Amino acid sequence: MMETRSIMIVGVGGQGTLLASRVIGSVLLTGGYDVKVSEVHGMSQRGGSVVTYVRYGDKVASPIIEKGQADLIISFELLEAARWVSYLKKGGKIITNTQQIEPMPVITGAVKYPENIVENIKAAGVDITAADALSLAVEAGTPKAVNVVLMGMVSKTVSFDEQVWLDALKQCVPPKVLDVNLKAFELGRGIA
Amino acid sequence: MSKLMLGNMAVARGLYEAGVDVVSSYPGTPSTEITEFAAKYDEMHTEWAPNEKVACEAAIGASIAGTRAFCGMKHVGLNVAADPLFTVSYSGVNGGLVIGVADDPGMHSSQNEQDSRHYAIAAKVPLVEPADSAECLLYTKAAFELSEKFDTPVILRLTTRIAHSQSVVSESERIPHETGEYVKNSEKYVMMPANARPRHAAVEKRTEALREYAENCPFNRVEMGGTKIGIITSGIAYQYAKEAFGDEASYLKLGLINPLPEKLIKDFAAKVDKLYVVEELDDIIETHCRKIGLSPVGKELFTYIGEYSPVYLREKILGEKAEYTEYPENVPVRPPVMCAGCPHRGLFYILHKLGVTVSGDIGCYTLGAAAPLSAMDTTICMGASVSGLHGFNVARKGEFEGKAVAVIGDSTFIHSGITGLINIAYNASNSTVIVLDNSITGMTGHQNNPANGYNIKGDPASAVDIEAVCRAVGIDRVRVVDPNDLKATEEAVKEELAAKAPSVIITRRPCALLKSVKHKPSAVVDSDKCRSCKACMKIGCPAISMSTGKAKIDNTLCVGCGVCGGLCKFDAIKEGV
Ligand SMILES: Cc1ncc(C[n+]2csc(CCOP(=O)(O)OP(=O)(O)O)c2C)c(N)n1
């Protein structure tokens, strides 16, 4: 029996992490796995730290992921990568956007936004890929496509046929904005 | 066809397949999506009611009329709907009646973590609890069968991790439910003492029958594995236990939580060396076990507080610890905040500036309690801002009448603010109530409500005239301001606090996240003019920061509301183009 694998999607409420988890969920289901996705709705979606768990394998019981268990963390924001790195399992991987969104304690001046996050994570022996997904999304046509740029990056790690990803995107993205999103996906896929 | 579905979506699918005709609910995380998905099926009449009591009573009416009916709510919603629940338990049903309630262990989005299972016991109604989306669909359908078979309302209980997790579900066709005959039957449906006494006896008889049913209910199942550890569990806790112990342990997985079986549990207990009860929140199953003479390990080992997890269970039962490495430095917290452009911000800035005491309520505006706005003194439950302010003012003999206000959102005002306002008028306190009308139920993810002119499908609907309601209940001083106009807002608050009469201020501006709201270009900072005085930081806007020493506006977040510009004495913040 295949061991259940765990992917975490972390970010800031409003960044579109839910859409990403749905695309990944759909890709994995097409891949023939049992899948569970645990989402966060409600209060924290108002600009708080948000996390979505995706677990897949032959048969998945728990929908949640705990410290030391994630095979892959996809972080939509740099500080969130630092916050959740303890959830990574030994040998796990992080894909992170380098975009910085200041949380309220930083905005009010109570604390500073930490520096050298990518370096610190690397120094801890973690495999991390960092890219400016926001700029690529803007290049694709809208800053809102950050999530899809990251999906493009992930598509190289969680490898399935590219077509499976494209089909999942088509299922989850409104037709009006599909073209922009396909472009964002390709730009992301080009990095990893 | 197999699909990934949220637990809530699977419940909605279950309603559809069960042939339900009427769904009446009030939103509340984590239950909201049940009703939102239900509204996508045209075969069902689906609606947002003004509150849970109304929703539950509408569903009861539909059941008595002979159709299958459902109402959905979050755990605290059942407090509001408890009154009809306890008596519909006596009257029973005609068409099947299911009440869906979603608990929130861990309080991801709630003001408490009460355990709804107590209600099933107290009201003497059956309660079923699914453990994944497939069971959400299955149990929803079965709950209607149970309801009709035993002439009882049934509670379908979810928790956040079931309601908001997606797992694989296969759909089937809708089987329309034939509307039963409606025959006047006052002995069954008119619950006055002479009729209610025999109905109570009927309830006790029903519970006996249900107890017997519980022994063989297909939703209570034994899964034998290793017999050193035996676990009685249900819902999400079952999944955690399965993940933690797999075949190492044996499980009695309960789906029908009220009433609980006796023989089934005793038989299972006899087969295992050590018996554990694993249930989040209160000791409902454990207490039942003790009542029937067993001594399982339960809350002496596991907490009453928050959520469990597989690692938690292994740690408690086997003493194992998880291994991981923390980030080497402190990571600043990221609490939720009012969005950039939120129309609540201007009002809270003024309330903070004036230093008034704020009797608060529940909604996005509860975020006004957080720094730097810090303008809220109390939050108890929906509606308590208005009624609580009255009590506060009466108790302090007028001392606070000129320096305390209540704040309440439009949906919350309709839900349970109006009765409190009647009390202010009727029992004459000089209270000032502020209704924050952003034309939507914001916190729970944008549901239309009776004051915004649209129904659940987005079709135009009758809209409550909030000003007229306030006047009609006896408040003469009623005025409307735009909360983004700081000057007018400050004036209004000062004047109404000074007035020697009860008053209502309606701060009216639609939520900035509504699709119908056109955003202006992001504001820009002229850094030559910025003197770093931080006046603009006092509104706690997530788009403004000082990390470079001067004010900086994040153009991906700013929607050009202009509130910060009004605070800058040096004219450094300009409208964008
Ligand atoms: C009895 C009860 N039902 C439902 C909820 C969930 N809930 C929290 S706030 C809220 C309504 C918020 O809408 P509104 O008052 O319009 O304020 P907004 O969030 O739009 O600012 C709801 C439904 C609750 N906390 N209590």
mmCIF file with all atom_site columns, N, CA, C and O and ligand atoms in Angstrom, chain B residues 26-29 52 74 76-77 80 111 344 362-365 382 408-413 415 436 438 440-444 449, ligand 1:
data_model
loop_
_atom_site.group_PDB
_atom_site.id
_atom_site.type_symbol
_atom_site.label_atom_id
_atom_site.label_alt_id
_atom_site.label_comp_id
_atom_site.label_asym_id
_atom_site.label_entity_id
_atom_site.label_seq_id
_atom_site.pdbx_PDB_ins_code
_atom_site.Cartn_x
_atom_site.Cartn_y
_atom_site.Cartn_z
_atom_site.occupancy
_atom_site.B_iso_or_equiv
_atom_site.pdbx_formal_charge
_atom_site.auth_seq_id
_atom_site.auth_comp_id
_atom_site.auth_asym_id
_atom_site.auth_atom_id
_atom_site.pdbx_PDB_model_num
ATOM   1   N N   . TYR B 1 26  ? -29.991 29.984 8.285  1.00 0.00 ? 26  TYR B N   1
ATOM   2   C CA  . TYR B 1 26  ? -29.293 31.239 8.504  1.00 0.00 ? 26  TYR B CA  1
ATOM   3   C C   . TYR B 1 26  ? -27.801 30.920 8.438  1.00 0.00 ? 26  TYR B C   1
ATOM   4   O O   . TYR B 1 26  ? -27.368 29.898 8.970  1.00 0.00 ? 26  TYR B O   1
ATOM   5   N N   . PRO B 1 27  ? -27.009 31.785 7.752  1.00 0.00 ? 27  PRO B N   1
ATOM   6   C CA  . PRO B 1 27  ? -25.591 31.448 7.578  1.00 0.00 ? 27  PRO B CA  1
ATOM   7   C C   . PRO B 1 27  ? -24.821 31.420 8.893  1.00 0.00 ? 27  PRO B C   1
ATOM   8   O O   . PRO B 1 27  ? -25.215 32.062 9.868  1.00 0.00 ? 27  PRO B O   1
ATOM   9   N N   . GLY B 1 28  ? -23.732 30.706 8.899  1.00 0.00 ? 28  GLY B N   1
ATOM   10  C CA  . GLY B 1 28  ? -22.856 30.626 10.061 1.00 0.00 ? 28  GLY B CA  1
ATOM   11  C C   . GLY B 1 28  ? -21.750 29.626 9.784  1.00 0.00 ? 28  GLY B C   1
ATOM   12  O O   . GLY B 1 28  ? -22.048 28.480 9.427  1.00 0.00 ? 28  GLY B O   1
ATOM   13  N N   . THR B 1 29  ? -20.503 30.055 9.888  1.00 0.00 ? 29  THR B N   1
ATOM   14  C CA  . THR B 1 29  ? -19.374 29.166 9.645  1.00 0.00 ? 29  THR B CA  1
ATOM   15  C C   . THR B 1 29  ? -19.318 28.119 10.759 1.00 0.00 ? 29  THR B C   1
ATOM   16  O O   . THR B 1 29  ? -19.444 28.508 11.915 1.00 0.00 ? 29  THR B O   1
ATOM   17  N N   . GLU B 1 52  ? -32.023 31.819 12.934 1.00 0.00 ? 52  GLU B N   1
ATOM   18  C CA  . GLU B 1 52  ? -32.157 30.357 12.987 1.00 0.00 ? 52  GLU B CA  1
ATOM   19  C C   . GLU B 1 52  ? -33.510 29.913 13.521 1.00 0.00 ? 52  GLU B C   1
ATOM   20  O O   . GLU B 1 52  ? -34.011 28.851 13.155 1.00 0.00 ? 52  GLU B O   1
ATOM   21  N N   . LYS B 1 74  ? -24.967 27.111 12.319 1.00 0.00 ? 74  LYS B N   1
ATOM   22  C CA  . LYS B 1 74  ? -23.795 26.746 13.098 1.00 0.00 ? 74  LYS B CA  1
ATOM   23  C C   . LYS B 1 74  ? -24.228 26.403 14.513 1.00 0.00 ? 74  LYS B C   1
ATOM   24  O O   . LYS B 1 74  ? -25.384 26.642 14.875 1.00 0.00 ? 74  LYS B O   1
ATOM   25  N N   . VAL B 1 76  ? -23.903 27.740 17.498 1.00 0.00 ? 76  VAL B N   1
ATOM   26  C CA  . VAL B 1 76  ? -24.591 28.740 18.324 1.00 0.00 ? 76  VAL B CA  1
ATOM   27  C C   . VAL B 1 76  ? -25.962 29.091 17.756 1.00 0.00 ? 76  VAL B C   1
ATOM   28  O O   . VAL B 1 76  ? -26.828 29.602 18.469 1.00 0.00 ? 76  VAL B O   1
ATOM   29  N N   . GLY B 1 77  ? -26.172 28.803 16.473 1.00 0.00 ? 77  GLY B N   1
ATOM   30  C CA  . GLY B 1 77  ? -27.488 29.014 15.879 1.00 0.00 ? 77  GLY B CA  1
ATOM   31  C C   . GLY B 1 77  ? -28.536 28.140 16.537 1.00 0.00 ? 77  GLY B C   1
ATOM   32  O O   . GLY B 1 77  ? -29.710 28.519 16.640 1.00 0.00 ? 77  GLY B O   1
ATOM   33  N N   . VAL B 1 80  ? -30.371 29.679 19.284 1.00 0.00 ? 80  VAL B N   1
ATOM   34  C CA  . VAL B 1 80  ? -31.462 30.558 18.846 1.00 0.00 ? 80  VAL B CA  1
ATOM   35  C C   . VAL B 1 80  ? -32.678 29.718 18.445 1.00 0.00 ? 80  VAL B C   1
ATOM   36  O O   . VAL B 1 80  ? -33.813 30.107 18.670 1.00 0.00 ? 80  VAL B O   1
ATOM   37  N N   . GLN B 1 111 ? -17.422 32.112 18.587 1.00 0.00 ? 111 GLN B N   1
ATOM   38  C CA  . GLN B 1 111 ? -17.204 32.761 19.875 1.00 0.00 ? 111 GLN B CA  1
ATOM   39  C C   . GLN B 1 111 ? -17.190 31.772 21.033 1.00 0.00 ? 111 GLN B C   1
ATOM   40  O O   . GLN B 1 111 ? -16.913 32.146 22.158 1.00 0.00 ? 111 GLN B O   1
ATOM   41  N N   . HIS B 1 344 ? -16.246 49.628 7.449  1.00 0.00 ? 344 HIS B N   1
ATOM   42  C CA  . HIS B 1 344 ? -16.337 49.682 8.912  1.00 0.00 ? 344 HIS B CA  1
ATOM   43  C C   . HIS B 1 344 ? -15.196 50.510 9.517  1.00 0.00 ? 344 HIS B C   1
ATOM   44  O O   . HIS B 1 344 ? -15.292 50.984 10.638 1.00 0.00 ? 344 HIS B O   1
ATOM   45  N N   . ILE B 1 362 ? -21.313 40.640 16.569 1.00 0.00 ? 362 ILE B N   1
ATOM   46  C CA  . ILE B 1 362 ? -20.557 39.654 15.803 1.00 0.00 ? 362 ILE B CA  1
ATOM   47  C C   . ILE B 1 362 ? -20.691 39.889 14.309 1.00 0.00 ? 362 ILE B C   1
ATOM   48  O O   . ILE B 1 362 ? -21.786 40.013 13.782 1.00 0.00 ? 362 ILE B O   1
ATOM   49  N N   . GLY B 1 363 ? -19.538 39.959 13.645 1.00 0.00 ? 363 GLY B N   1
ATOM   50  C CA  . GLY B 1 363 ? -19.498 40.181 12.204 1.00 0.00 ? 363 GLY B CA  1
ATOM   51  C C   . GLY B 1 363 ? -18.097 40.623 11.870 1.00 0.00 ? 363 GLY B C   1
ATOM   52  O O   . GLY B 1 363 ? -17.212 40.608 12.733 1.00 0.00 ? 363 GLY B O   1
ATOM   53  N N   . CYS B 1 364 ? -17.876 41.051 10.621 1.00 0.00 ? 364 CYS B N   1
ATOM   54  C CA  . CYS B 1 364 ? -16.549 41.549 10.263 1.00 0.00 ? 364 CYS B CA  1
ATOM   55  C C   . CYS B 1 364 ? -16.126 42.678 11.194 1.00 0.00 ? 364 CYS B C   1
ATOM   56  O O   . CYS B 1 364 ? -14.951 42.837 11.501 1.00 0.00 ? 364 CYS B O   1
ATOM   57  N N   . TYR B 1 365 ? -17.090 43.468 11.622 1.00 0.00 ? 365 TYR B N   1
ATOM   58  C CA  . TYR B 1 365 ? -16.776 44.635 12.456 1.00 0.00 ? 365 TYR B CA  1
ATOM   59  C C   . TYR B 1 365 ? -16.243 44.256 13.830 1.00 0.00 ? 365 TYR B C   1
ATOM   60  O O   . TYR B 1 365 ? -15.732 45.116 14.533 1.00 0.00 ? 365 TYR B O   1
ATOM   61  N N   . MET B 1 382 ? -24.947 37.268 18.908 1.00 0.00 ? 382 MET B N   1
ATOM   62  C CA  . MET B 1 382 ? -25.624 38.141 17.961 1.00 0.00 ? 382 MET B CA  1
ATOM   63  C C   . MET B 1 382 ? -26.779 38.881 18.643 1.00 0.00 ? 382 MET B C   1
ATOM   64  O O   . MET B 1 382 ? -27.627 38.274 19.280 1.00 0.00 ? 382 MET B O   1
ATOM   65  N N   . ILE B 1 408 ? -23.646 47.265 15.465 1.00 0.00 ? 408 ILE B N   1
ATOM   66  C CA  . ILE B 1 408 ? -24.264 46.018 14.998 1.00 0.00 ? 408 ILE B CA  1
ATOM   67  C C   . ILE B 1 408 ? -24.390 46.041 13.473 1.00 0.00 ? 408 ILE B C   1
ATOM   68  O O   . ILE B 1 408 ? -24.774 47.053 12.900 1.00 0.00 ? 408 ILE B O   1
ATOM   69  N N   . GLY B 1 409 ? -24.050 44.936 12.824 1.00 0.00 ? 409 GLY B N   1
ATOM   70  C CA  . GLY B 1 409 ? -24.117 44.869 11.366 1.00 0.00 ? 409 GLY B CA  1
ATOM   71  C C   . GLY B 1 409 ? -25.541 44.742 10.863 1.00 0.00 ? 409 GLY B C   1
ATOM   72  O O   . GLY B 1 409 ? -26.466 44.461 11.651 1.00 0.00 ? 409 GLY B O   1
ATOM   73  N N   . ASP B 1 410 ? -25.742 44.921 9.571  1.00 0.00 ? 410 ASP B N   1
ATOM   74  C CA  . ASP B 1 410 ? -27.108 44.884 9.031  1.00 0.00 ? 410 ASP B CA  1
ATOM   75  C C   . ASP B 1 410 ? -27.746 43.507 9.201  1.00 0.00 ? 410 ASP B C   1
ATOM   76  O O   . ASP B 1 410 ? -28.881 43.378 9.653  1.00 0.00 ? 410 ASP B O   1
ATOM   77  N N   . SER B 1 411 ? -26.998 42.458 8.899  1.00 0.00 ? 411 SER B N   1
ATOM   78  C CA  . SER B 1 411 ? -27.566 41.124 9.020  1.00 0.00 ? 411 SER B CA  1
ATOM   79  C C   . SER B 1 411 ? -27.848 40.796 10.485 1.00 0.00 ? 411 SER B C   1
ATOM   80  O O   . SER B 1 411 ? -28.884 40.210 10.817 1.00 0.00 ? 411 SER B O   1
ATOM   81  N N   . THR B 1 412 ? -26.942 41.219 11.360 1.00 0.00 ? 412 THR B N   1
ATOM   82  C CA  . THR B 1 412 ? -27.108 40.950 12.788 1.00 0.00 ? 412 THR B CA  1
ATOM   83  C C   . THR B 1 412 ? -28.272 41.754 13.369 1.00 0.00 ? 412 THR B C   1
ATOM   84  O O   . THR B 1 412 ? -29.010 41.274 14.228 1.00 0.00 ? 412 THR B O   1
ATOM   85  N N   . PHE B 1 413 ? -28.447 42.975 12.857 1.00 0.00 ? 413 PHE B N   1
ATOM   86  C CA  . PHE B 1 413 ? -29.575 43.804 13.293 1.00 0.00 ? 413 PHE B CA  1
ATOM   87  C C   . PHE B 1 413 ? -30.896 43.105 12.975 1.00 0.00 ? 413 PHE B C   1
ATOM   88  O O   . PHE B 1 413 ? -31.804 43.034 13.813 1.00 0.00 ? 413 PHE B O   1
ATOM   89  N N   . HIS B 1 415 ? -31.231 39.893 12.411 1.00 0.00 ? 415 HIS B N   1
ATOM   90  C CA  . HIS B 1 415 ? -31.226 38.608 13.136 1.00 0.00 ? 415 HIS B CA  1
ATOM   91  C C   . HIS B 1 415 ? -31.792 38.762 14.539 1.00 0.00 ? 415 HIS B C   1
ATOM   92  O O   . HIS B 1 415 ? -32.685 38.019 14.945 1.00 0.00 ? 415 HIS B O   1
ATOM   93  N N   . LEU B 1 436 ? -24.231 49.163 11.224 1.00 0.00 ? 436 LEU B N   1
ATOM   94  C CA  . LEU B 1 436 ? -23.205 49.233 10.173 1.00 0.00 ? 436 LEU B CA  1
ATOM   95  C C   . LEU B 1 436 ? -23.750 48.516 8.942  1.00 0.00 ? 436 LEU B C   1
ATOM   96  O O   . LEU B 1 436 ? -23.623 47.294 8.814  1.00 0.00 ? 436 LEU B O   1
ATOM   97  N N   . ASN B 1 438 ? -23.517 47.435 5.525  1.00 0.00 ? 438 ASN B N   1
ATOM   98  C CA  . ASN B 1 438 ? -22.650 47.259 4.357  1.00 0.00 ? 438 ASN B CA  1
ATOM   99  C C   . ASN B 1 438 ? -23.342 46.431 3.273  1.00 0.00 ? 438 ASN B C   1
ATOM   100 O O   . ASN B 1 438 ? -22.706 45.841 2.408  1.00 0.00 ? 438 ASN B O   1
ATOM   101 N N   . ILE B 1 440 ? -24.662 43.549 3.106  1.00 0.00 ? 440 ILE B N   1
ATOM   102 C CA  . ILE B 1 440 ? -24.348 42.128 2.905  1.00 0.00 ? 440 ILE B CA  1
ATOM   103 C C   . ILE B 1 440 ? -24.065 41.489 4.258  1.00 0.00 ? 440 ILE B C   1
ATOM   104 O O   . ILE B 1 440 ? -23.779 42.183 5.235  1.00 0.00 ? 440 ILE B O   1
ATOM   105 N N   . THR B 1 441 ? -24.151 40.172 4.312  1.00 0.00 ? 441 THR B N   1
ATOM   106 C CA  . THR B 1 441 ? -23.686 39.431 5.484  1.00 0.00 ? 441 THR B CA  1
ATOM   107 C C   . THR B 1 441 ? -22.228 39.105 5.196  1.00 0.00 ? 441 THR B C   1
ATOM   108 O O   . THR B 1 441 ? -21.927 38.179 4.445  1.00 0.00 ? 441 THR B O   1
ATOM   109 N N   . GLY B 1 442 ? -21.318 39.898 5.735  1.00 0.00 ? 442 GLY B N   1
ATOM   110 C CA  . GLY B 1 442 ? -19.920 39.851 5.296  1.00 0.00 ? 442 GLY B CA  1
ATOM   111 C C   . GLY B 1 442 ? -19.129 38.694 5.866  1.00 0.00 ? 442 GLY B C   1
ATOM   112 O O   . GLY B 1 442 ? -18.514 37.915 5.131  1.00 0.00 ? 442 GLY B O   1
ATOM   113 N N   . MET B 1 443 ? -19.135 38.573 7.172  1.00 0.00 ? 443 MET B N   1
ATOM   114 C CA  . MET B 1 443 ? -18.234 37.640 7.864  1.00 0.00 ? 443 MET B CA  1
ATOM   115 C C   . MET B 1 443 ? -18.341 36.211 7.361  1.00 0.00 ? 443 MET B C   1
ATOM   116 O O   . MET B 1 443 ? -17.352 35.501 7.265  1.00 0.00 ? 443 MET B O   1
ATOM   117 N N   . THR B 1 444 ? -19.546 35.794 7.050  1.00 0.00 ? 444 THR B N   1
ATOM   118 C CA  . THR B 1 444 ? -19.754 34.403 6.664  1.00 0.00 ? 444 THR B CA  1
ATOM   119 C C   . THR B 1 444 ? -19.548 34.194 5.160  1.00 0.00 ? 444 THR B C   1
ATOM   120 O O   . THR B 1 444 ? -19.822 33.114 4.649  1.00 0.00 ? 444 THR B O   1
ATOM   121 N N   . ASN B 1 449 ? -29.175 39.311 2.468  1.00 0.00 ? 449 ASN B N   1
ATOM   122 C CA  . ASN B 1 449 ? -29.999 39.252 3.684  1.00 0.00 ? 449 ASN B CA  1
ATOM   123 C C   . ASN B 1 449 ? -31.239 40.125 3.497  1.00 0.00 ? 449 ASN B C   1
ATOM   124 O O   . ASN B 1 449 ? -31.345 40.858 2.511  1.00 0.00 ? 449 ASN B O   1
HETATM 125 C C1  . LIG C 2 .   ? -26.539 32.741 16.336 1.00 0.00 ? 1   LIG C C1  1
HETATM 126 C C2  . LIG C 2 .   ? -25.472 32.953 15.337 1.00 0.00 ? 1   LIG C C2  1
HETATM 127 N N1  . LIG C 2 .   ? -25.731 32.690 14.045 1.00 0.00 ? 1   LIG C N1  1
HETATM 128 C C3  . LIG C 2 .   ? -24.783 32.879 13.106 1.00 0.00 ? 1   LIG C C3  1
HETATM 129 C C4  . LIG C 2 .   ? -23.541 33.333 13.440 1.00 0.00 ? 1   LIG C C4  1
HETATM 130 C C5  . LIG C 2 .   ? -22.485 33.504 12.380 1.00 0.00 ? 1   LIG C C5  1
HETATM 131 N N2  . LIG C 2 .   ? -22.293 34.911 12.070 1.00 0.00 ? 1   LIG C N2  1
HETATM 132 C C6  . LIG C 2 .   ? -21.336 35.613 12.645 1.00 0.00 ? 1   LIG C C6  1
HETATM 133 S S1  . LIG C 2 .   ? -21.405 37.199 12.212 1.00 0.00 ? 1   LIG C S1  1
HETATM 134 C C7  . LIG C 2 .   ? -22.708 36.977 11.201 1.00 0.00 ? 1   LIG C C7  1
HETATM 135 C C8  . LIG C 2 .   ? -23.360 38.059 10.416 1.00 0.00 ? 1   LIG C C8  1
HETATM 136 C C9  . LIG C 2 .   ? -22.462 39.121 9.978  1.00 0.00 ? 1   LIG C C9  1
HETATM 137 O O1  . LIG C 2 .   ? -23.142 39.977 9.111  1.00 0.00 ? 1   LIG C O1  1
HETATM 138 P P1  . LIG C 2 .   ? -23.398 41.504 9.427  1.00 0.00 ? 1   LIG C P1  1
HETATM 139 O O2  . LIG C 2 .   ? -24.050 41.674 10.745 1.00 0.00 ? 1   LIG C O2  1
HETATM 140 O O3  . LIG C 2 .   ? -24.120 42.079 8.272  1.00 0.00 ? 1   LIG C O3  1
HETATM 141 O O4  . LIG C 2 .   ? -21.923 42.102 9.559  1.00 0.00 ? 1   LIG C O4  1
HETATM 142 P P2  . LIG C 2 .   ? -20.709 42.102 8.507  1.00 0.00 ? 1   LIG C P2  1
HETATM 143 O O5  . LIG C 2 .   ? -19.938 40.846 8.735  1.00 0.00 ? 1   LIG C O5  1
HETATM 144 O O6  . LIG C 2 .   ? -21.272 42.210 7.142  1.00 0.00 ? 1   LIG C O6  1
HETATM 145 O O7  . LIG C 2 .   ? -19.891 43.286 8.894  1.00 0.00 ? 1   LIG C O7  1
HETATM 146 C C10 . LIG C 2 .   ? -23.066 35.659 11.224 1.00 0.00 ? 1   LIG C C10 1
HETATM 147 C C11 . LIG C 2 .   ? -24.135 35.125 10.416 1.00 0.00 ? 1   LIG C C11 1
HETATM 148 C C12 . LIG C 2 .   ? -23.303 33.584 14.813 1.00 0.00 ? 1   LIG C C12 1
HETATM 149 N N3  . LIG C 2 .   ? -22.126 34.010 15.256 1.00 0.00 ? 1   LIG C N3  1
HETATM 150 N N4  . LIG C 2 .   ? -24.280 33.405 15.721 1.00 0.00 ? 1   LIG C N4  1
#
